[in-house]
Amino acid sequence: MKKPIVGGFLAIASFAFLPYKAIAAEAPKLILQITVDQLRSDLPTRYMSKMGEGGFKYLYNEGIVYEDAHHAHSNTETIVGHTTLSTGAYPSRHGLIGNVWFDRTTGEMTYNIEDPRYSMLSKGADVDKSTEIDPTQRTAKSDGRSPAAILVTTFSDELSIHTDKKAKVFGVSVKDRGAVSMAGHAGKAFWFSKAKGEFVTSDFYYDKYPAWVNTFNETKPTLAYENTTWELMYKPSEYMFGDKDDQEWETALGSFGRVFPHAYGAADGKYFTTFLTLSPAGDELTLNFAKTLIENEDIGKDNVTDYLSVSFSSTDYVGHVFGPSSLEAEDNLLRLDKTLADLFAFVDKKVGLENTLIILSADHGSPEAPPKMNEYGIEADYVAPETWDKASGIEKLKKEFGIGKELIQAFNPPYIYLNKKIIKEKGLDLAQVEEIVANEIMKFKGVNMAVSSTALMEGRVADTEDMRLILNSHNVKRSGDIFILFEPNWFINDFDGLTVACTHGSLWNYDTSVPVIFAGANIKPKKVYRKIETVDVARTLSAYVNVKPPSGANGEILTEVLEGK
Ligand SMILES: [Zn+2]
């Protein structure tokens, strides 16, 4: 374990004998940050008439709702968006530029939060099976996980530093990167292992599991779903997509199928836990773990502000497999609404919503499936960059360069990595090769723009909004050689053999547009139509509790949130 936990004695002693206030008097007892993976901004309101009380309705009716909030970076993937929300920094600064990148120091591809120095506490808990569902997550080579790759501090780090570790800081998610990114360096992260069917962590955080985690896992929470099915909550006629359960782009993943009811199967089935995560069950398991954590870690019990991040992943998996406009996505959101209502009711009972500042956002949005866009006369399709190296234009370039082998070594969204070894061997100028290849790739169907990284870094690009977002994503040490932007509604649907309906990751509005809502505490309801960026969230949280901004924060303070204080 990296560092000792503050002893109970120290905390009690300072509380009993030093009546200091670790944080401003009006500060909330808890900051509850909720991130819904792939929750595009229009989705909650699309289904609001069917939602219950206390969940999304509570947030939208009682909260400050930013109606035009965007991620201001070009690579809208899970780790990128989460880390932007937690640090208030653009990826160029926080360094989490993609779910994977090529590490120029080791010469190998790196999975974002992989860290071989810190193994998981449960052997065999490697979560990489999820590559089969989420194509934006690539295989890690070790089971080690830590936040070491995050180059700046998170809001949660700053809260911990400011309070001299007296603030309790936790991050929970089905996805490892959804938990680690938000807990920061100073907090504790727990995530769901599909291999184990349990919530796990790495020895960066703990030498051994807290007793309550063992107790939770010993109850075998996944078994409640064995041989059950994901069924619709209401009659099909009550849903917008009630008569469209079977759409051509939906993915049938084994016995889970593509129409209701979706069967989870036997608990020893190969994909049992995977099926749980691509249904509302994943969020329900996350909810139960979060509630157990709140109870057992005494969250929000003293006068020091605590921080809990809960990242719900089911919306993302369901969106990838069935698309955001599907009966599955619709029912999933109605069930997420119940899950949120349950969490808020629990927090109200334990901490009081008046003592809790809630912030809800998303790591990215989602496109519609191309065949769906085609129905509206909008050209859209899937692209296949793995074929590019063999395309005639690139083959011709290889001949000109005198290169017999592959020139395009890898495409890891959004970057092309060139075969630098051969470029060096042939004595070619990398910047020139980048530009020539980029110009050739621009001719490919579905490609909007291909930009040489050298040109980006040397400032030889147009002063446009697209370039601003691309530069916000560009980290000199981690970004690839050519940045690729696809046309709107064109994207990749095939990785490692699995075809999915939808993949996010662009700078187009459907991928950048997310909810940003503050509620609870002393928040007064308000709709704000000014355009804001997700980097503003962490900056605002720091201002709200008077801690210094995270070290790389680019965001501005959302003054509406502080007005009620
Ligand atoms: Zn995703």
XYZ file of C-alpha atoms and ligand atoms in Angstrom:
566
model
C 0.000 0.000 0.000
C 1.236 3.451 -0.878
C 0.457 5.381 2.260
C -0.895 4.862 5.757
C -4.465 5.744 6.523
C -4.888 8.443 9.132
C -5.339 6.676 12.460
C -8.632 6.870 14.258
C -6.842 8.369 17.270
C -5.557 11.357 15.335
C -8.952 12.093 13.872
C -10.706 11.753 17.216
C -8.058 13.753 19.085
C -8.190 16.692 16.746
C -11.967 16.660 16.818
C -12.128 16.521 20.592
C -9.400 18.972 21.582
C -8.968 21.312 18.656
C -12.257 22.878 17.696
C -10.874 23.873 14.316
C -12.956 23.832 11.168
C -11.204 21.859 8.497
C -13.412 23.545 5.979
C -15.775 26.513 5.802
C -18.657 26.372 8.280
C -21.387 26.264 5.660
C -19.683 23.404 3.816
C -21.732 20.295 3.114
C -21.011 17.069 4.967
C -20.813 15.192 1.694
C -20.091 15.873 -1.938
C -21.749 13.114 -3.950
C -20.488 13.076 -7.528
C -22.488 10.871 -9.861
C -21.245 10.082 -13.338
C -23.495 8.177 -15.707
C -21.385 6.579 -18.410
C -22.650 7.571 -21.888
C -25.572 9.698 -20.640
C -26.126 12.087 -23.556
C -27.762 15.327 -22.401
C -31.151 14.767 -24.077
C -31.767 11.268 -22.736
C -33.160 11.914 -19.218
C -35.634 14.548 -20.421
C -36.659 12.374 -23.397
C -38.184 9.864 -20.957
C -39.054 12.219 -18.080
C -42.818 11.640 -18.343
C -42.269 7.974 -17.421
C -39.865 8.618 -14.574
C -40.740 8.355 -10.916
C -40.157 10.778 -8.067
C -36.865 11.341 -6.316
C -34.430 10.429 -9.095
C -33.945 12.408 -12.313
C -37.093 14.445 -11.532
C -35.554 15.562 -8.252
C -32.357 16.645 -10.028
C -34.098 18.460 -12.884
C -36.764 20.128 -10.708
C -34.686 20.991 -7.638
C -31.238 21.469 -9.125
C -29.236 23.951 -11.143
C -29.374 22.444 -14.616
C -26.777 23.487 -17.190
C -28.596 22.927 -20.454
C -25.586 23.379 -22.730
C -22.696 21.573 -21.076
C -19.986 19.947 -23.174
C -16.768 18.093 -22.916
C -14.316 20.409 -24.663
C -11.993 17.682 -25.905
C -11.962 15.682 -29.098
C -11.598 12.141 -27.769
C -14.793 11.521 -25.822
C -13.985 8.220 -24.146
C -14.644 6.919 -20.620
C -11.326 7.562 -18.912
C -10.904 10.902 -20.689
C -14.288 12.262 -19.592
C -14.099 10.929 -16.043
C -10.640 12.400 -15.474
C -11.745 15.732 -16.960
C -14.644 15.802 -14.489
C -12.399 14.877 -11.559
C -9.484 17.221 -12.351
C -11.145 20.174 -14.078
C -8.302 19.911 -16.597
C -8.266 19.200 -20.306
C -6.701 15.871 -21.319
C -3.670 17.781 -22.639
C -2.890 18.502 -18.979
C -4.336 15.551 -17.068
C -2.746 13.131 -19.509
C -5.560 10.571 -19.842
C -5.889 11.131 -23.582
C -7.548 7.822 -24.415
C -8.434 4.457 -23.025
C -5.065 3.315 -24.397
C -2.014 5.110 -25.698
C 1.453 4.300 -26.908
C 4.009 4.910 -24.180
C 7.089 6.295 -25.916
C 9.280 5.553 -22.897
C 8.486 1.807 -22.803
C 7.633 1.473 -26.482
C 4.411 -0.321 -25.611
C 0.677 0.297 -25.650
C -0.592 1.281 -22.222
C -4.043 0.819 -20.703
C -4.927 4.077 -18.970
C -4.841 3.140 -15.264
C -2.685 0.052 -15.606
C 0.233 0.022 -13.171
C 2.126 -3.272 -12.792
C 3.540 -2.072 -9.452
C 0.151 -2.452 -7.750
C -1.649 -5.771 -8.078
C -5.272 -6.428 -7.378
C -6.004 -7.686 -3.894
C -8.037 -10.576 -5.346
C -6.008 -12.829 -7.575
C -7.555 -13.326 -10.988
C -9.760 -10.255 -10.652
C -8.562 -8.794 -13.926
C -11.510 -7.025 -15.494
C -10.330 -7.057 -19.072
C -13.054 -9.407 -20.216
C -15.038 -6.215 -20.774
C -13.068 -5.644 -23.981
C -15.644 -7.999 -25.412
C -18.354 -5.432 -24.750
C -16.755 -2.020 -24.725
C -14.469 -1.726 -27.736
C -12.982 1.467 -26.379
C -11.325 -0.523 -23.603
C -8.289 -2.456 -24.766
C -6.534 -5.222 -22.984
C -4.198 -4.384 -20.149
C -1.122 -6.548 -19.811
C -1.090 -6.802 -16.013
C -3.760 -6.811 -13.327
C -2.170 -3.785 -11.602
C -4.187 -0.591 -11.273
C -3.412 2.837 -9.836
C -4.074 6.511 -10.596
C -0.358 7.138 -11.315
C -1.010 8.097 -14.944
C -3.177 11.058 -13.883
C -0.654 13.885 -14.148
C -2.487 16.501 -12.054
C -4.523 16.530 -8.845
C -8.244 15.809 -8.703
C -10.753 17.825 -6.691
C -10.885 14.853 -4.326
C -7.067 15.005 -3.896
C -7.286 18.688 -3.022
C -10.062 18.022 -0.512
C -7.908 15.378 1.130
C -4.807 17.634 1.185
C -6.775 20.601 2.525
C -8.261 18.601 5.391
C -4.992 16.785 6.147
C -6.600 13.454 5.163
C -9.603 13.950 7.436
C -12.002 14.041 4.500
C -13.046 10.537 3.500
C -12.637 10.101 -0.247
C -14.014 7.151 -2.234
C -14.740 6.207 -5.833
C -17.043 3.325 -6.827
C -17.930 1.972 -10.261
C -18.425 -1.190 -12.264
C -15.487 -0.030 -14.406
C -12.025 0.185 -12.862
C -11.315 3.448 -14.687
C -14.671 4.891 -13.596
C -13.622 4.450 -9.956
C -9.867 5.153 -10.004
C -10.149 8.384 -12.016
C -12.583 9.924 -9.540
C -11.008 8.720 -6.259
C -7.832 10.451 -7.421
C -4.460 9.740 -5.866
C -5.523 10.327 -2.271
C -8.842 8.461 -2.209
C -9.853 4.801 -2.260
C -11.320 3.111 -5.330
C -13.481 0.001 -5.679
C -14.753 -1.528 -8.905
C -16.531 -4.659 -10.106
C -14.519 -7.616 -11.276
C -16.373 -9.618 -13.904
C -13.964 -12.475 -13.336
C -14.822 -12.645 -9.620
C -18.341 -11.247 -9.539
C -17.157 -9.063 -6.646
C -16.063 -5.509 -5.892
C -12.275 -5.324 -5.811
C -9.386 -2.909 -5.429
C -5.605 -2.936 -5.818
C -2.810 -2.827 -3.271
C -2.175 0.792 -4.184
C -5.148 1.504 -1.945
C -5.143 -1.205 0.727
C -2.981 -4.021 2.064
C -6.124 -6.016 2.699
C -9.826 -5.484 2.182
C -11.743 -3.636 4.881
C -13.891 -6.184 6.743
C -17.119 -4.718 5.367
C -15.959 -5.304 1.768
C -15.313 -8.968 2.528
C -18.720 -9.236 4.185
C -20.376 -7.614 1.165
C -18.630 -9.924 -1.288
C -19.351 -12.998 0.842
C -23.068 -12.360 0.368
C -22.461 -13.167 -3.344
C -24.583 -10.265 -4.537
C -24.605 -11.432 -8.161
C -26.370 -14.690 -7.296
C -29.682 -12.853 -6.892
C -29.704 -12.591 -10.700
C -28.916 -16.227 -11.449
C -31.378 -17.740 -13.919
C -33.451 -14.569 -13.892
C -34.108 -12.202 -16.784
C -34.007 -8.478 -17.472
C -37.659 -7.721 -18.178
C -39.495 -4.560 -19.104
C -40.839 -2.542 -16.156
C -44.018 -1.620 -18.041
C -46.131 -2.906 -20.907
C -44.349 -2.449 -24.270
C -47.086 -0.013 -25.408
C -45.993 2.425 -22.682
C -42.519 2.842 -24.186
C -41.392 5.130 -26.998
C -39.583 2.123 -28.520
C -42.161 -0.459 -27.390
C -42.739 -1.744 -30.936
C -39.049 -1.667 -31.888
C -37.430 -4.262 -29.658
C -35.611 -5.911 -32.551
C -33.692 -3.359 -34.605
C -31.180 -4.374 -37.252
C -28.148 -2.768 -35.578
C -28.670 -4.313 -32.144
C -26.036 -6.819 -31.111
C -27.079 -10.276 -29.990
C -24.483 -11.229 -27.451
C -24.705 -14.992 -27.006
C -27.719 -16.173 -25.049
C -28.515 -12.628 -23.884
C -30.180 -12.049 -27.245
C -31.490 -8.789 -28.620
C -35.124 -8.866 -27.491
C -36.777 -8.904 -24.073
C -36.601 -10.796 -21.811
C -32.795 -10.937 -21.687
C -31.656 -13.997 -19.773
C -28.664 -13.796 -17.412
C -28.350 -17.582 -17.314
C -26.525 -19.727 -14.783
C -24.041 -18.085 -12.418
C -21.212 -20.248 -13.739
C -21.969 -19.256 -17.334
C -19.011 -17.711 -19.142
C -20.765 -14.384 -19.692
C -23.011 -14.278 -16.604
C -21.304 -11.279 -14.982
C -20.822 -9.622 -18.377
C -24.584 -9.838 -18.990
C -25.160 -8.245 -15.569
C -23.073 -5.239 -16.562
C -24.885 -4.722 -19.846
C -28.212 -4.454 -18.077
C -29.584 -2.395 -15.164
C -28.229 -5.087 -12.811
C -24.736 -3.543 -13.072
C -26.021 -0.249 -11.689
C -28.055 -2.010 -8.988
C -24.930 -3.844 -7.791
C -23.027 -0.542 -7.788
C -25.825 1.103 -5.800
C -25.775 -1.648 -3.170
C -22.021 -1.437 -2.806
C -22.153 2.360 -2.504
C -24.834 2.180 0.193
C -22.798 -0.380 2.128
C -19.763 1.898 1.866
C -21.684 4.949 3.130
C -22.909 2.939 6.099
C -19.623 1.306 7.022
C -17.220 4.179 6.400
C -19.451 6.666 8.303
C -19.659 8.921 5.251
C -20.991 12.402 6.040
C -21.020 11.814 9.781
C -18.604 14.484 11.086
C -18.045 18.155 10.298
C -15.413 17.512 7.620
C -16.746 17.348 4.054
C -16.441 13.833 2.614
C -16.380 12.927 -1.074
C -18.034 9.933 -2.721
C -18.035 9.333 -6.447
C -20.449 6.778 -7.881
C -20.050 6.055 -11.577
C -22.865 4.052 -13.167
C -21.725 2.050 -16.209
C -24.812 0.181 -17.482
C -26.024 3.021 -19.717
C -22.729 2.812 -21.617
C -22.775 -0.941 -22.180
C -26.445 -0.907 -23.169
C -25.779 2.021 -25.522
C -22.900 0.234 -27.228
C -24.767 -3.013 -27.721
C -28.318 -1.800 -28.498
C -27.867 1.903 -29.314
C -29.230 4.867 -27.320
C -32.533 4.745 -29.212
C -33.616 1.235 -28.323
C -36.142 -0.373 -26.024
C -33.247 -1.646 -23.914
C -31.762 1.845 -23.492
C -35.204 3.254 -22.643
C -35.947 0.665 -19.961
C -32.396 0.939 -18.637
C -32.811 4.681 -18.085
C -36.149 4.224 -16.315
C -34.446 1.706 -14.044
C -31.449 3.989 -13.533
C -33.967 6.612 -12.416
C -35.148 4.193 -9.695
C -31.546 3.446 -8.753
C -30.802 7.157 -8.368
C -33.978 7.704 -6.324
C -32.938 4.832 -4.062
C -29.451 6.304 -3.605
C -30.762 9.807 -2.866
C -33.296 8.455 -0.346
C -30.540 6.518 1.394
C -28.215 9.546 1.495
C -31.106 11.662 2.774
C -31.629 9.233 5.633
C -27.940 8.883 6.511
C -26.544 12.342 5.819
C -29.464 14.550 4.806
C -29.767 15.924 1.274
C -29.586 19.412 2.801
C -26.066 18.471 3.928
C -25.101 16.880 0.612
C -24.016 18.641 -2.559
C -24.904 16.390 -5.484
C -23.327 16.809 -8.900
C -24.429 14.622 -11.789
C -22.746 14.503 -15.175
C -21.523 12.041 -17.793
C -18.154 11.082 -19.231
C -19.443 11.409 -22.806
C -22.570 11.141 -24.920
C -23.369 8.788 -27.756
C -24.072 8.711 -31.487
C -27.087 7.006 -32.975
C -26.545 3.788 -34.899
C -25.804 4.648 -38.568
C -28.797 2.666 -39.934
C -31.036 4.753 -37.674
C -29.587 7.984 -39.127
C -30.056 6.578 -42.643
C -33.801 6.358 -41.901
C -33.779 10.168 -41.768
C -31.874 10.571 -45.018
C -28.615 11.318 -43.174
C -25.554 9.637 -44.566
C -23.838 7.595 -41.875
C -21.844 4.396 -41.747
C -19.190 2.429 -39.953
C -15.510 2.830 -40.873
C -12.743 0.232 -40.853
C -9.316 1.834 -40.261
C -7.670 -1.595 -39.999
C -7.939 -1.783 -43.804
C -6.212 1.537 -44.412
C -2.631 0.272 -44.441
C -3.541 -1.925 -47.419
C -5.495 0.804 -49.240
C -4.116 1.619 -52.687
C -3.202 5.214 -51.773
C -1.145 4.077 -48.781
C 0.412 1.185 -50.756
C 1.517 3.755 -53.337
C 3.081 5.914 -50.631
C 4.933 2.923 -49.220
C 6.454 2.297 -52.656
C 7.500 5.947 -52.890
C 9.062 5.775 -49.425
C 10.691 2.430 -50.243
C 8.836 0.772 -47.373
C 7.906 -2.866 -47.883
C 6.280 -3.405 -44.482
C 3.387 -1.722 -42.762
C 3.542 2.036 -42.514
C 0.482 2.429 -40.285
C 1.442 0.451 -37.200
C -1.741 0.899 -35.183
C -4.928 2.872 -34.955
C -5.929 3.551 -31.394
C -8.697 6.090 -31.450
C -8.243 8.865 -32.225
C -4.614 8.431 -33.278
C -2.698 6.672 -35.997
C 0.678 5.431 -34.899
C 3.218 5.252 -37.707
C 5.953 2.675 -37.969
C 8.652 4.982 -36.642
C 11.364 2.335 -36.727
C 11.131 1.909 -40.460
C 10.733 5.655 -41.031
C 14.001 6.167 -39.143
C 15.754 3.280 -40.923
C 14.886 4.802 -44.285
C 16.127 8.213 -43.149
C 12.722 9.797 -43.793
C 11.535 12.965 -42.098
C 8.761 11.993 -39.654
C 6.912 15.306 -39.879
C 6.823 15.049 -43.680
C 5.642 11.432 -43.606
C 2.922 12.382 -41.107
C 1.633 15.117 -43.381
C 1.755 13.043 -46.563
C -0.036 10.098 -44.909
C -2.569 12.459 -43.285
C -3.355 13.976 -46.688
C -3.906 10.498 -48.134
C -6.160 9.402 -45.245
C -8.278 12.538 -45.678
C -9.384 11.063 -49.023
C -10.929 8.009 -47.308
C -14.690 7.808 -47.029
C -15.938 8.791 -43.581
C -12.829 10.775 -42.640
C -13.450 14.434 -41.869
C -9.927 15.400 -40.926
C -6.478 13.875 -40.426
C -3.960 16.133 -38.704
C -0.264 15.574 -38.237
C 0.762 15.800 -34.575
C 3.879 17.723 -35.526
C 1.732 20.321 -37.294
C -0.473 20.500 -34.188
C 2.471 21.029 -31.874
C 4.137 23.555 -34.151
C 0.935 25.547 -34.397
C 0.544 25.000 -38.137
C -3.212 24.438 -37.918
C -6.216 26.649 -38.493
C -7.648 28.612 -35.579
C -10.988 26.777 -35.422
C -13.217 25.297 -32.730
C -12.364 21.781 -33.991
C -8.647 22.469 -33.592
C -9.185 23.900 -30.108
C -10.877 20.647 -29.033
C -8.172 18.562 -30.721
C -5.414 20.549 -28.988
C -7.227 20.242 -25.647
C -6.886 16.470 -26.097
C -3.290 16.502 -27.229
C -0.581 15.508 -24.769
C 2.872 15.717 -26.305
C 4.200 12.592 -24.588
C 1.189 10.329 -25.113
C -0.645 11.347 -28.276
C -0.101 9.499 -31.538
C 1.296 10.700 -34.865
C -1.845 11.567 -36.809
C -5.133 12.641 -35.259
C -8.213 11.296 -37.056
C -11.654 12.861 -36.955
C -14.466 10.958 -38.646
C -17.426 12.640 -40.304
C -20.460 13.140 -38.051
C -22.278 9.821 -37.543
C -19.369 7.817 -38.966
C -17.433 5.677 -36.511
C -15.847 2.339 -35.849
C -18.047 -0.569 -34.842
C -15.644 -3.440 -34.992
C -12.822 -4.134 -32.586
C -11.264 -7.473 -31.845
C -14.012 -9.147 -33.813
C -16.996 -7.821 -31.878
C -19.448 -5.715 -33.812
C -21.383 -3.168 -31.763
C -24.158 -0.726 -32.617
C -22.529 2.494 -31.455
C -19.146 3.855 -30.468
C -18.585 7.309 -28.997
C -15.284 9.177 -29.118
C -15.701 12.191 -31.406
C -15.891 15.961 -30.941
C -19.390 16.123 -32.454
C -22.137 17.415 -30.202
C -23.827 14.034 -29.684
C -20.599 12.823 -28.037
C -19.670 16.002 -26.127
C -23.103 17.066 -24.863
C -23.750 15.837 -21.318
C -25.888 16.840 -18.345
C -24.284 18.964 -15.636
C -26.625 19.305 -12.670
C -25.953 20.463 -9.119
C -28.559 19.653 -6.462
C -29.009 19.187 -2.721
C -27.370 21.359 -0.031
C -28.483 24.971 -0.485
C -28.963 24.787 -4.264
C -31.949 26.743 -5.609
C -33.573 25.430 -8.803
C -32.424 27.160 -11.961
C -31.982 26.484 -15.659
C -28.810 27.922 -17.146
C -28.562 28.154 -20.929
C -25.049 29.566 -21.156
C -22.586 27.152 -22.733
C -20.284 25.622 -20.127
C -17.537 22.988 -20.170
C -17.110 19.909 -18.008
C -13.755 21.279 -16.777
C -15.836 23.805 -14.831
C -17.213 21.115 -12.509
C -14.099 20.380 -10.418
C -13.170 24.075 -10.348
C -16.634 24.872 -8.988
C -16.499 22.125 -6.356
C -13.157 23.520 -5.105
C -14.610 27.006 -4.859
C -17.715 25.674 -3.126
C -15.697 24.255 -0.223
C -12.840 26.771 -0.377
C -10.052 24.385 -1.281
C -7.468 25.311 -3.874
C -8.160 24.413 -7.504
C -6.791 21.080 -8.755
C -3.253 21.644 -10.048
C -4.139 21.535 -13.744
C -7.665 22.923 -13.626
C -8.607 24.827 -16.786
C -12.233 25.336 -15.785
C -14.052 28.371 -14.500
C -16.270 28.729 -11.449
C -19.972 28.226 -12.195
C -21.165 31.187 -10.165
C -24.815 30.031 -10.018
C -23.742 27.141 -7.774
C -22.102 29.465 -5.266
C -24.887 32.037 -5.262
C -27.027 30.187 -2.714
C -24.211 29.930 -0.187
Zn -18.295 3.347 -23.926
